[in-house]
Amino acid sequence: MTALVIGIFGHRSDAVLAIEALKDSGIKTKHISAMTKQKKTLELISHDTGIGKPESGAGNSGLFGTAREVGVGLDMINDTAVAAGPAAPKLAGADLEGDGLTVSLIGIGIPEAEAAKYAEHAEMERIIVIVKSGEDQNTQVSKIMEQHNAIPLASAE
């Protein structure tokens, strides 16, 4: 049976090192996702680790998508999540204000109370790394994330 193991990182370098260590331990890239509100940060993480192209969400392409990105950059409209990896289709474009990201996180299988806390971390510009792993790998994945300075979930309070 598979489960999600999630790590929260305050720095891009910690997230990249954790993802590389996960890959070195046998976790396939297709099972690793990352999400943040910082598009450039995720572009660099994606480039450095090969976890996939960052997505900004449905409806964020073309003329209106460009206008939306400019609006977000100028703080004229709410920030949205940017995601890469297999969870990107469900997380990319979720509003960080309100419960948009929380609902999206619940949609990928995270319990509601935890999803709300992860959304708080994303609002604080932290990087969320999500790994789909087998039960036999969960402890190993958690240890790797801890070794690379993963932030405790409760620290959002």
Phi, psi and omega in degrees: 000140181264157179217164175260132173244130188236136176237145180245130183232140180270343183229143179303318183298322178295318179296316180297314180297321178295315180297317179297319178295322177298315179297318179297332181276358177109358177285127181285144180305326182292355178252008183243129176235158174219150181213144176198176174262357182262102184300314182297320178300314181291326176300317179293317178299314180299316179297316183288332187247341181075026182280356178123161182290134177296141178242143180258353178112162180297141177082005181259019178245170180077193184302312182289328176295319177297316178298321179295316179298320177296317179299318177295316180298329180265011181058032179269335177225164184301148173289154175230160180286144172244134185222154176224151180101187186295337179275353184304317181301330181269337185257327184297133178089356180291135179295136179275337175268147185079207185249018182301311180289322178302314180297319179296320178294320175300322181296336177264003173111013179267132179303148187306312183298319178290320180301319179297321179290320177297321178297323176297318178297318179298320178297331179275015177068026175273163182256128180255121177252127184242126181239127173268116184224162174283157181306325181290346181256348187304314181296317179298316180297316179299317180296319179298317179296318178297320180297339182249033171067038175298140181270136179298142180304320183292347184286000177285344184283000000 
